[in-house]
mmCIF file of N, CA and C in Angstrom:
data_model
loop_
_atom_site.group_PDB
_atom_site.id
_atom_site.type_symbol
_atom_site.label_atom_id
_atom_site.label_comp_id
_atom_site.label_asym_id
_atom_site.label_seq_id
_atom_site.Cartn_x
_atom_site.Cartn_y
_atom_site.Cartn_z
ATOM 1 N N MET A 1127 234.293 -45.093 -66.614
ATOM 2 C CA MET A 1127 234.742 -44.074 -65.701
ATOM 3 C C MET A 1127 235.887 -43.265 -66.312
ATOM 4 N N LYS A 1128 236.808 -43.929 -67.056
ATOM 5 C CA LYS A 1128 237.918 -43.230 -67.670
ATOM 6 C C LYS A 1128 237.429 -42.223 -68.702
ATOM 7 N N THR A 1129 236.377 -42.561 -69.446
ATOM 8 C CA THR A 1129 235.831 -41.663 -70.448
ATOM 9 C C THR A 1129 235.299 -40.402 -69.793
ATOM 10 N N PHE A 1130 234.623 -40.534 -68.667
ATOM 11 C CA PHE A 1130 234.075 -39.382 -67.958
ATOM 12 C C PHE A 1130 235.200 -38.459 -67.480
ATOM 13 N N SER A 1131 236.270 -38.992 -66.917
ATOM 14 C CA SER A 1131 237.406 -38.201 -66.434
ATOM 15 C C SER A 1131 238.120 -37.531 -67.607
ATOM 16 N N PHE A 1132 238.260 -38.254 -68.712
ATOM 17 C CA PHE A 1132 238.901 -37.694 -69.887
ATOM 18 C C PHE A 1132 238.068 -36.535 -70.443
ATOM 19 N N ALA A 1133 236.750 -36.697 -70.490
ATOM 20 C CA ALA A 1133 235.868 -35.637 -70.989
ATOM 21 C C ALA A 1133 235.962 -34.401 -70.094
ATOM 22 N N ARG A 1134 236.014 -34.588 -68.796
ATOM 23 C CA ARG A 1134 236.144 -33.455 -67.871
ATOM 24 C C ARG A 1134 237.478 -32.753 -68.072
ATOM 25 N N ALA A 1135 238.523 -33.521 -68.262
ATOM 26 C CA ALA A 1135 239.856 -32.948 -68.459
ATOM 27 C C ALA A 1135 239.906 -32.127 -69.750
ATOM 28 N N VAL A 1136 239.315 -32.653 -70.812
ATOM 29 C CA VAL A 1136 239.281 -31.928 -72.090
ATOM 30 C C VAL A 1136 238.480 -30.641 -71.945
ATOM 31 N N ARG A 1137 237.317 -30.735 -71.284
ATOM 32 C CA ARG A 1137 236.480 -29.558 -71.083
ATOM 33 C C ARG A 1137 237.232 -28.501 -70.265
ATOM 34 N N ALA A 1138 237.914 -28.906 -69.221
ATOM 35 C CA ALA A 1138 238.685 -27.973 -68.398
ATOM 36 C C ALA A 1138 239.804 -27.324 -69.210
ATOM 37 N N ALA A 1139 240.460 -28.089 -70.059
ATOM 38 C CA ALA A 1139 241.534 -27.552 -70.896
ATOM 39 C C ALA A 1139 240.989 -26.536 -71.891
ATOM 40 N N LEU A 1140 239.813 -26.827 -72.479
ATOM 41 C CA LEU A 1140 239.194 -25.894 -73.424
ATOM 42 C C LEU A 1140 238.793 -24.588 -72.736
ATOM 43 N N ILE A 1141 238.260 -24.692 -71.537
ATOM 44 C CA ILE A 1141 237.876 -23.488 -70.785
ATOM 45 C C ILE A 1141 239.120 -22.668 -70.452
ATOM 46 N N ALA A 1142 240.171 -23.321 -70.003
ATOM 47 C CA ALA A 1142 241.421 -22.623 -69.679
ATOM 48 C C ALA A 1142 241.999 -21.935 -70.910
ATOM 49 N N ALA A 1143 241.944 -22.619 -72.050
ATOM 50 C CA ALA A 1143 242.453 -22.038 -73.292
ATOM 51 C C ALA A 1143 241.622 -20.834 -73.705
ATOM 52 N N ALA A 1144 240.302 -20.936 -73.534
ATOM 53 C CA ALA A 1144 239.425 -19.817 -73.898
ATOM 54 C C ALA A 1144 239.690 -18.605 -73.017
ATOM 55 N N ILE A 1145 239.845 -18.838 -71.725
ATOM 56 C CA ILE A 1145 240.125 -17.726 -70.806
ATOM 57 C C ILE A 1145 241.493 -17.137 -71.099
ATOM 58 N N GLY A 1146 242.487 -17.956 -71.296
ATOM 59 C CA GLY A 1146 243.837 -17.488 -71.613
ATOM 60 C C GLY A 1146 243.887 -16.764 -72.943
ATOM 61 N N GLY A 1147 243.135 -17.234 -73.910
ATOM 62 C CA GLY A 1147 243.098 -16.610 -75.231
ATOM 63 C C GLY A 1147 242.504 -15.221 -75.200
ATOM 64 N N THR A 1148 241.490 -15.005 -74.361
ATOM 65 C CA THR A 1148 240.886 -13.676 -74.302
ATOM 66 C C THR A 1148 241.813 -12.682 -73.639
ATOM 67 N N SER A 1149 242.636 -13.118 -72.700
ATOM 68 C CA SER A 1149 243.533 -12.165 -72.035
ATOM 69 C C SER A 1149 244.649 -11.726 -72.980
ATOM 70 N N THR A 1150 245.094 -12.570 -73.880
ATOM 71 C CA THR A 1150 246.140 -12.161 -74.805
ATOM 72 C C THR A 1150 245.579 -11.291 -75.919
ATOM 73 N N ALA A 1151 244.288 -11.366 -76.176
ATOM 74 C CA ALA A 1151 243.688 -10.552 -77.218
ATOM 75 C C ALA A 1151 243.318 -9.165 -76.713
ATOM 76 N N ALA A 1152 243.468 -8.917 -75.416
ATOM 77 C CA ALA A 1152 243.109 -7.613 -74.854
ATOM 78 C C ALA A 1152 244.041 -6.539 -75.405
ATOM 79 N N LEU A 1153 243.565 -5.311 -75.378
ATOM 80 C CA LEU A 1153 244.364 -4.188 -75.847
ATOM 81 C C LEU A 1153 245.477 -3.885 -74.854
ATOM 82 N N ALA A 1154 246.336 -2.958 -75.204
ATOM 83 C CA ALA A 1154 247.465 -2.585 -74.358
ATOM 84 C C ALA A 1154 246.994 -1.973 -73.045
ATOM 85 N N ASP A 1155 247.860 -1.990 -72.074
ATOM 86 C CA ASP A 1155 247.611 -1.355 -70.788
ATOM 87 C C ASP A 1155 247.689 0.162 -70.987
ATOM 88 N N ILE A 1156 246.907 0.921 -70.247
ATOM 89 C CA ILE A 1156 246.895 2.378 -70.376
ATOM 90 C C ILE A 1156 248.284 2.953 -70.081
ATOM 91 N N LYS A 1157 249.101 2.238 -69.308
ATOM 92 C CA LYS A 1157 250.461 2.690 -68.999
ATOM 93 C C LYS A 1157 251.390 2.564 -70.203
ATOM 94 N N ASP A 1158 250.922 1.914 -71.267
ATOM 95 C CA ASP A 1158 251.722 1.745 -72.479
ATOM 96 C C ASP A 1158 251.582 2.915 -73.450
ATOM 97 N N TYR A 1159 250.955 4.008 -73.012
ATOM 98 C CA TYR A 1159 250.764 5.178 -73.859
ATOM 99 C C TYR A 1159 251.404 6.389 -73.204
ATOM 100 N N LYS A 1160 251.950 7.281 -74.040
ATOM 101 C CA LYS A 1160 252.486 8.528 -73.492
ATOM 102 C C LYS A 1160 252.489 9.610 -74.563
ATOM 103 N N PHE A 1161 252.466 10.846 -74.086
ATOM 104 C CA PHE A 1161 252.606 12.001 -74.955
ATOM 105 C C PHE A 1161 254.083 12.349 -75.071
ATOM 106 N N GLU A 1162 254.477 12.820 -76.258
ATOM 107 C CA GLU A 1162 255.837 13.289 -76.494
ATOM 108 C C GLU A 1162 255.754 14.630 -77.201
ATOM 109 N N LEU A 1163 256.662 15.538 -76.846
ATOM 110 C CA LEU A 1163 256.742 16.808 -77.560
ATOM 111 C C LEU A 1163 257.352 16.584 -78.939
ATOM 112 N N VAL A 1164 256.798 17.224 -79.955
ATOM 113 C CA VAL A 1164 257.396 17.162 -81.287
ATOM 114 C C VAL A 1164 258.602 18.092 -81.324
ATOM 115 N N ASP A 1165 258.478 19.297 -80.746
ATOM 116 C CA ASP A 1165 259.580 20.252 -80.627
ATOM 117 C C ASP A 1165 259.781 20.560 -79.153
ATOM 118 N N GLN A 1166 261.023 20.577 -78.696
ATOM 119 C CA GLN A 1166 261.340 20.808 -77.290
ATOM 120 C C GLN A 1166 261.300 22.276 -76.901
ATOM 121 N N SER A 1167 261.305 23.173 -77.891
ATOM 122 C CA SER A 1167 261.273 24.604 -77.592
ATOM 123 C C SER A 1167 260.366 25.325 -78.578
ATOM 124 N N VAL A 1168 259.970 26.536 -78.164
ATOM 125 C CA VAL A 1168 259.093 27.380 -78.971
ATOM 126 C C VAL A 1168 259.464 28.830 -78.659
ATOM 127 N N GLN A 1169 259.154 29.727 -79.556
ATOM 128 C CA GLN A 1169 259.423 31.141 -79.331
ATOM 129 C C GLN A 1169 258.359 31.727 -78.399
ATOM 130 N N THR A 1170 258.737 32.738 -77.623
ATOM 131 C CA THR A 1170 257.749 33.429 -76.791
ATOM 132 C C THR A 1170 256.856 34.274 -77.692
ATOM 133 N N GLY A 1171 255.683 34.615 -77.171
ATOM 134 C CA GLY A 1171 254.774 35.477 -77.908
ATOM 135 C C GLY A 1171 253.372 34.898 -77.984
ATOM 136 N N PRO A 1172 252.473 35.644 -78.632
ATOM 137 C CA PRO A 1172 251.082 35.200 -78.738
ATOM 138 C C PRO A 1172 250.891 34.147 -79.824
ATOM 139 N N ASP A 1173 249.854 33.345 -79.647
ATOM 140 C CA ASP A 1173 249.418 32.360 -80.642
ATOM 141 C C ASP A 1173 250.519 31.416 -81.118
ATOM 142 N N LYS A 1174 251.311 30.905 -80.184
ATOM 143 C CA LYS A 1174 252.349 29.933 -80.521
ATOM 144 C C LYS A 1174 251.731 28.536 -80.489
ATOM 145 N N VAL A 1175 252.171 27.670 -81.384
ATOM 146 C CA VAL A 1175 251.609 26.330 -81.508
ATOM 147 C C VAL A 1175 252.575 25.304 -80.908
ATOM 148 N N ILE A 1176 252.028 24.478 -80.029
ATOM 149 C CA ILE A 1176 252.778 23.376 -79.421
ATOM 150 C C ILE A 1176 252.181 22.085 -79.964
ATOM 151 N N THR A 1177 253.015 21.222 -80.518
ATOM 152 C CA THR A 1177 252.544 19.961 -81.089
ATOM 153 C C THR A 1177 253.087 18.805 -80.265
ATOM 154 N N VAL A 1178 252.184 17.888 -79.929
ATOM 155 C CA VAL A 1178 252.573 16.674 -79.204
ATOM 156 C C VAL A 1178 252.112 15.462 -79.992
ATOM 157 N N ARG A 1179 252.751 14.350 -79.713
ATOM 158 C CA ARG A 1179 252.392 13.085 -80.356
ATOM 159 C C ARG A 1179 252.016 12.109 -79.245
ATOM 160 N N LEU A 1180 250.921 11.379 -79.427
ATOM 161 C CA LEU A 1180 250.526 10.326 -78.497
ATOM 162 C C LEU A 1180 250.957 9.003 -79.115
ATOM 163 N N VAL A 1181 251.788 8.244 -78.383
ATOM 164 C CA VAL A 1181 252.316 6.993 -78.933
ATOM 165 C C VAL A 1181 252.066 5.820 -77.999
ATOM 166 N N ASN A 1182 251.989 4.647 -78.609
ATOM 167 C CA ASN A 1182 251.969 3.400 -77.864
ATOM 168 C C ASN A 1182 253.436 3.038 -77.666
ATOM 169 N N THR A 1183 253.895 2.994 -76.430
ATOM 170 C CA THR A 1183 255.318 2.780 -76.162
ATOM 171 C C THR A 1183 255.783 1.371 -76.519
ATOM 172 N N LYS A 1184 254.878 0.406 -76.572
ATOM 173 C CA LYS A 1184 255.269 -0.969 -76.927
ATOM 174 C C LYS A 1184 255.478 -1.120 -78.427
ATOM 175 N N THR A 1185 254.632 -0.446 -79.223
ATOM 176 C CA THR A 1185 254.728 -0.584 -80.676
ATOM 177 C C THR A 1185 255.449 0.588 -81.334
ATOM 178 N N GLY A 1186 255.497 1.730 -80.639
ATOM 179 C CA GLY A 1186 256.090 2.927 -81.216
ATOM 180 C C GLY A 1186 255.172 3.638 -82.195
ATOM 181 N N LYS A 1187 253.957 3.146 -82.350
ATOM 182 C CA LYS A 1187 253.022 3.720 -83.319
ATOM 183 C C LYS A 1187 252.228 4.875 -82.710
ATOM 184 N N PRO A 1188 251.904 5.892 -83.533
ATOM 185 C CA PRO A 1188 251.071 6.998 -83.053
ATOM 186 C C PRO A 1188 249.642 6.525 -82.796
ATOM 187 N N VAL A 1189 248.973 7.200 -81.879
ATOM 188 C CA VAL A 1189 247.605 6.835 -81.495
ATOM 189 C C VAL A 1189 246.669 7.973 -81.908
ATOM 190 N N PRO A 1190 245.875 7.760 -82.965
ATOM 191 C CA PRO A 1190 244.932 8.799 -83.398
ATOM 192 C C PRO A 1190 243.627 8.735 -82.609
ATOM 193 N N ASP A 1191 242.839 9.781 -82.719
ATOM 194 C CA ASP A 1191 241.464 9.837 -82.204
ATOM 195 C C ASP A 1191 241.334 9.726 -80.694
ATOM 196 N N ALA A 1192 242.357 10.114 -79.949
ATOM 197 C CA ALA A 1192 242.216 10.177 -78.493
ATOM 198 C C ALA A 1192 241.383 11.414 -78.154
ATOM 199 N N VAL A 1193 240.705 11.367 -77.037
ATOM 200 C CA VAL A 1193 239.900 12.503 -76.588
ATOM 201 C C VAL A 1193 240.681 13.217 -75.483
ATOM 202 N N ILE A 1194 241.155 14.416 -75.789
ATOM 203 C CA ILE A 1194 241.886 15.212 -74.804
ATOM 204 C C ILE A 1194 240.841 15.890 -73.916
ATOM 205 N N PHE A 1195 240.845 15.551 -72.633
ATOM 206 C CA PHE A 1195 239.847 16.123 -71.732
ATOM 207 C C PHE A 1195 240.451 17.125 -70.763
ATOM 208 N N ALA A 1196 241.759 17.217 -70.695
ATOM 209 C CA ALA A 1196 242.393 18.172 -69.788
ATOM 210 C C ALA A 1196 243.676 18.703 -70.402
ATOM 211 N N SER A 1197 243.863 20.007 -70.293
ATOM 212 C CA SER A 1197 245.106 20.617 -70.736
ATOM 213 C C SER A 1197 245.363 21.864 -69.903
ATOM 214 N N ARG A 1198 246.598 22.018 -69.492
ATOM 215 C CA ARG A 1198 247.009 23.187 -68.715
ATOM 216 C C ARG A 1198 248.453 23.502 -69.081
ATOM 217 N N LEU A 1199 248.752 24.800 -69.180
ATOM 218 C CA LEU A 1199 250.106 25.248 -69.483
ATOM 219 C C LEU A 1199 250.499 26.285 -68.448
ATOM 220 N N ASP A 1200 251.538 25.974 -67.672
ATOM 221 C CA ASP A 1200 251.993 26.908 -66.642
ATOM 222 C C ASP A 1200 253.509 26.820 -66.504
ATOM 223 N N MET A 1201 254.060 27.673 -65.654
ATOM 224 C CA MET A 1201 255.510 27.720 -65.465
ATOM 225 C C MET A 1201 255.942 27.003 -64.189
ATOM 226 N N ALA A 1202 255.283 25.909 -63.855
ATOM 227 C CA ALA A 1202 255.619 25.139 -62.655
ATOM 228 C C ALA A 1202 257.092 24.708 -62.610
ATOM 229 N N PRO A 1203 257.733 24.329 -63.730
ATOM 230 C CA PRO A 1203 259.134 23.921 -63.645
ATOM 231 C C PRO A 1203 260.064 25.032 -63.143
ATOM 232 N N ASP A 1204 259.660 26.297 -63.316
ATOM 233 C CA ASP A 1204 260.452 27.419 -62.831
ATOM 234 C C ASP A 1204 259.893 27.969 -61.521
ATOM 235 N N GLY A 1205 259.033 27.187 -60.846
ATOM 236 C CA GLY A 1205 258.494 27.584 -59.549
ATOM 237 C C GLY A 1205 257.400 28.634 -59.616
ATOM 238 N N MET A 1206 256.772 28.794 -60.778
ATOM 239 C CA MET A 1206 255.717 29.810 -60.937
ATOM 240 C C MET A 1206 254.448 29.166 -61.491
ATOM 241 N N GLN A 1207 253.892 28.170 -60.765
ATOM 242 C CA GLN A 1207 252.704 27.483 -61.258
ATOM 243 C C GLN A 1207 251.499 28.412 -61.395
ATOM 244 N N GLU A 1208 251.520 29.543 -60.688
ATOM 245 C CA GLU A 1208 250.426 30.506 -60.824
ATOM 246 C C GLU A 1208 250.496 31.256 -62.155
ATOM 247 N N MET A 1209 251.637 31.181 -62.831
ATOM 248 C CA MET A 1209 251.802 31.810 -64.146
ATOM 249 C C MET A 1209 251.289 30.824 -65.194
ATOM 250 N N ALA A 1210 249.983 30.843 -65.401
ATOM 251 C CA ALA A 1210 249.340 29.924 -66.353
ATOM 252 C C ALA A 1210 248.799 30.717 -67.531
ATOM 253 N N THR A 1211 248.593 30.029 -68.624
ATOM 254 C CA THR A 1211 248.040 30.662 -69.814
ATOM 255 C C THR A 1211 246.983 29.749 -70.425
ATOM 256 N N LYS A 1212 246.095 30.347 -71.178
ATOM 257 C CA LYS A 1212 245.019 29.586 -71.824
ATOM 258 C C LYS A 1212 245.590 28.710 -72.937
ATOM 259 N N VAL A 1213 245.060 27.492 -73.036
ATOM 260 C CA VAL A 1213 245.475 26.533 -74.059
ATOM 261 C C VAL A 1213 244.264 26.233 -74.938
ATOM 262 N N THR A 1214 244.409 26.440 -76.243
ATOM 263 C CA THR A 1214 243.313 26.194 -77.173
ATOM 264 C C THR A 1214 243.681 25.026 -78.088
ATOM 265 N N PRO A 1215 242.867 23.940 -78.071
ATOM 266 C CA PRO A 1215 243.159 22.810 -78.970
ATOM 267 C C PRO A 1215 242.967 23.203 -80.432
ATOM 268 N N MET A 1216 243.799 22.616 -81.280
ATOM 269 C CA MET A 1216 243.719 22.824 -82.723
ATOM 270 C C MET A 1216 243.764 21.455 -83.394
ATOM 271 N N PRO A 1217 243.317 21.366 -84.645
ATOM 272 C CA PRO A 1217 243.397 20.072 -85.344
ATOM 273 C C PRO A 1217 244.851 19.646 -85.553
ATOM 274 N N GLY A 1218 245.088 18.347 -85.447
ATOM 275 C CA GLY A 1218 246.421 17.800 -85.716
ATOM 276 C C GLY A 1218 246.677 17.768 -87.207
ATOM 277 N N THR A 1219 247.943 17.732 -87.582
ATOM 278 C CA THR A 1219 248.295 17.723 -89.003
ATOM 279 C C THR A 1219 248.501 16.313 -89.542
ATOM 280 N N GLU A 1220 248.700 15.339 -88.647
ATOM 281 C CA GLU A 1220 248.849 13.943 -89.058
ATOM 282 C C GLU A 1220 248.291 13.063 -87.950
ATOM 283 N N PRO A 1221 247.943 11.819 -88.260
ATOM 284 C CA PRO A 1221 247.361 10.940 -87.235
ATOM 285 C C PRO A 1221 248.282 10.787 -86.023
ATOM 286 N N GLY A 1222 247.692 10.912 -84.846
ATOM 287 C CA GLY A 1222 248.449 10.752 -83.613
ATOM 288 C C GLY A 1222 249.079 12.025 -83.090
ATOM 289 N N THR A 1223 248.953 13.146 -83.836
ATOM 290 C CA THR A 1223 249.479 14.417 -83.344
ATOM 291 C C THR A 1223 248.334 15.293 -82.853
ATOM 292 N N TYR A 1224 248.631 16.065 -81.835
ATOM 293 C CA TYR A 1224 247.655 16.960 -81.216
ATOM 294 C C TYR A 1224 248.341 18.307 -81.043
ATOM 295 N N ARG A 1225 247.649 19.367 -81.470
ATOM 296 C CA ARG A 1225 248.245 20.709 -81.441
ATOM 297 C C ARG A 1225 247.452 21.614 -80.520
ATOM 298 N N PHE A 1226 248.188 22.540 -79.894
ATOM 299 C CA PHE A 1226 247.589 23.487 -78.963
ATOM 300 C C PHE A 1226 248.173 24.869 -79.220
ATOM 301 N N LYS A 1227 247.305 25.885 -79.180
ATOM 302 C CA LYS A 1227 247.738 27.264 -79.353
ATOM 303 C C LYS A 1227 247.717 27.942 -77.991
ATOM 304 N N ALA A 1228 248.774 28.701 -77.702
ATOM 305 C CA ALA A 1228 248.872 29.388 -76.419
ATOM 306 C C ALA A 1228 249.731 30.638 -76.568
ATOM 307 N N THR A 1229 249.574 31.536 -75.623
ATOM 308 C CA THR A 1229 250.420 32.716 -75.543
ATOM 309 C C THR A 1229 251.464 32.472 -74.467
ATOM 310 N N LEU A 1230 252.710 32.471 -74.879
ATOM 311 C CA LEU A 1230 253.818 32.275 -73.941
ATOM 312 C C LEU A 1230 254.414 33.647 -73.659
ATOM 313 N N GLY A 1231 254.038 34.219 -72.523
ATOM 314 C CA GLY A 1231 254.369 35.601 -72.200
ATOM 315 C C GLY A 1231 255.801 35.862 -71.804
ATOM 316 N N MET A 1232 256.521 34.828 -71.410
ATOM 317 C CA MET A 1232 257.911 35.044 -71.017
ATOM 318 C C MET A 1232 258.754 33.805 -71.293
ATOM 319 N N ALA A 1233 260.052 34.031 -71.416
ATOM 320 C CA ALA A 1233 260.978 32.931 -71.656
ATOM 321 C C ALA A 1233 261.100 32.090 -70.389
ATOM 322 N N GLY A 1234 261.367 30.815 -70.572
ATOM 323 C CA GLY A 1234 261.531 29.915 -69.447
ATOM 324 C C GLY A 1234 260.938 28.558 -69.754
ATOM 325 N N ARG A 1235 260.855 27.738 -68.711
ATOM 326 C CA ARG A 1235 260.312 26.397 -68.879
ATOM 327 C C ARG A 1235 258.818 26.397 -68.545
ATOM 328 N N TRP A 1236 258.038 25.874 -69.473
ATOM 329 C CA TRP A 1236 256.586 25.777 -69.324
ATOM 330 C C TRP A 1236 256.209 24.302 -69.261
ATOM 331 N N GLN A 1237 255.238 23.988 -68.424
ATOM 332 C CA GLN A 1237 254.778 22.605 -68.278
ATOM 333 C C GLN A 1237 253.405 22.458 -68.916
ATOM 334 N N LEU A 1238 253.304 21.573 -69.886
ATOM 335 C CA LEU A 1238 252.035 21.256 -70.532
ATOM 336 C C LEU A 1238 251.515 19.968 -69.897
ATOM 337 N N SER A 1239 250.420 20.075 -69.170
ATOM 338 C CA SER A 1239 249.798 18.917 -68.520
ATOM 339 C C SER A 1239 248.622 18.477 -69.377
ATOM 340 N N LEU A 1240 248.605 17.201 -69.743
ATOM 341 C CA LEU A 1240 247.555 16.676 -70.625
ATOM 342 C C LEU A 1240 246.906 15.445 -70.011
ATOM 343 N N GLY A 1241 245.613 15.308 -70.257
ATOM 344 C CA GLY A 1241 244.870 14.114 -69.893
ATOM 345 C C GLY A 1241 244.052 13.681 -71.097
ATOM 346 N N ALA A 1242 244.035 12.381 -71.370
ATOM 347 C CA ALA A 1242 243.332 11.891 -72.557
ATOM 348 C C ALA A 1242 242.735 10.516 -72.304
ATOM 349 N N LYS A 1243 241.667 10.250 -73.028
ATOM 350 C CA LYS A 1243 241.040 8.926 -73.063
ATOM 351 C C LYS A 1243 241.335 8.322 -74.424
ATOM 352 N N ILE A 1244 241.650 7.031 -74.417
ATOM 353 C CA ILE A 1244 241.922 6.309 -75.660
ATOM 354 C C ILE A 1244 240.800 5.308 -75.862
ATOM 355 N N GLN A 1245 240.249 5.302 -77.069
ATOM 356 C CA GLN A 1245 239.141 4.401 -77.371
ATOM 357 C C GLN A 1245 239.541 2.955 -77.113
ATOM 358 N N GLY A 1246 238.673 2.242 -76.393
ATOM 359 C CA GLY A 1246 238.895 0.833 -76.127
ATOM 360 C C GLY A 1246 239.754 0.554 -74.903
ATOM 361 N N GLU A 1247 240.257 1.596 -74.256
ATOM 362 C CA GLU A 1247 241.112 1.416 -73.078
ATOM 363 C C GLU A 1247 240.402 1.918 -71.829
ATOM 364 N N THR A 1248 240.730 1.298 -70.703
ATOM 365 C CA THR A 1248 240.202 1.722 -69.416
ATOM 366 C C THR A 1248 241.234 2.630 -68.765
ATOM 367 N N GLY A 1249 240.770 3.732 -68.207
ATOM 368 C CA GLY A 1249 241.680 4.664 -67.551
ATOM 369 C C GLY A 1249 242.043 5.821 -68.458
ATOM 370 N N SER A 1250 242.941 6.644 -67.979
ATOM 371 C CA SER A 1250 243.348 7.854 -68.695
ATOM 372 C C SER A 1250 244.858 7.926 -68.819
ATOM 373 N N VAL A 1251 245.303 8.538 -69.901
ATOM 374 C CA VAL A 1251 246.716 8.844 -70.082
ATOM 375 C C VAL A 1251 246.919 10.242 -69.531
ATOM 376 N N GLU A 1252 247.854 10.401 -68.622
ATOM 377 C CA GLU A 1252 248.156 11.721 -68.073
ATOM 378 C C GLU A 1252 249.658 11.915 -68.098
ATOM 379 N N ASN A 1253 250.081 13.017 -68.732
ATOM 380 C CA ASN A 1253 251.506 13.334 -68.815
ATOM 381 C C ASN A 1253 251.729 14.812 -68.563
ATOM 382 N N LYS A 1254 252.912 15.131 -68.072
ATOM 383 C CA LYS A 1254 253.370 16.501 -67.898
ATOM 384 C C LYS A 1254 254.632 16.637 -68.734
ATOM 385 N N LEU A 1255 254.580 17.527 -69.702
ATOM 386 C CA LEU A 1255 255.702 17.740 -70.627
ATOM 387 C C LEU A 1255 256.283 19.121 -70.403
ATOM 388 N N VAL A 1256 257.593 19.242 -70.422
ATOM 389 C CA VAL A 1256 258.243 20.531 -70.214
ATOM 390 C C VAL A 1256 258.788 21.027 -71.548
ATOM 391 N N ILE A 1257 258.348 22.219 -71.920
ATOM 392 C CA ILE A 1257 258.791 22.859 -73.152
ATOM 393 C C ILE A 1257 259.472 24.168 -72.777
ATOM 394 N N THR A 1258 260.504 24.528 -73.516
ATOM 395 C CA THR A 1258 261.252 25.742 -73.231
ATOM 396 C C THR A 1258 260.824 26.847 -74.196
ATOM 397 N N ALA A 1259 260.433 27.987 -73.630
ATOM 398 C CA ALA A 1259 260.080 29.165 -74.433
ATOM 399 C C ALA A 1259 261.317 30.063 -74.502
ATOM 400 N N GLN A 1260 261.669 30.463 -75.713
ATOM 401 C CA GLN A 1260 262.866 31.301 -75.931
ATOM 402 C C GLN A 1260 262.474 32.572 -76.632
ATOM 403 N N LYS A 1261 263.212 33.658 -76.316
ATOM 404 C CA LYS A 1261 262.974 34.928 -76.994
ATOM 405 C C LYS A 1261 263.600 34.923 -78.357
#
């Protein structure tokens, strides 16, 4: 009888270890990622480039190959969300950077809203970044 109880206990411990081991091997939580502006300001005018970096906040490492599915640039921080401009994605210059071309028609604070999917993660990264346009 003791052998049977011991075998059950060992089997239960192995199952618990297997379940616990898979949870620690999981990737980071989607909340562990964020976009950061490379430059906090840009000049006003046509065809200005805004560069952002997607980072894992736990490791500090850049995250390449994310799929940007949403982008919007408007003047919501200055109370003019209807003042929006077209945002055109461009290739990044280094892994984990994402660039966008836009026309910034006036000086002030512009809000860049981004949504992205990261390979292997469930959910989406969504951030609103404020950049200052200067004459």
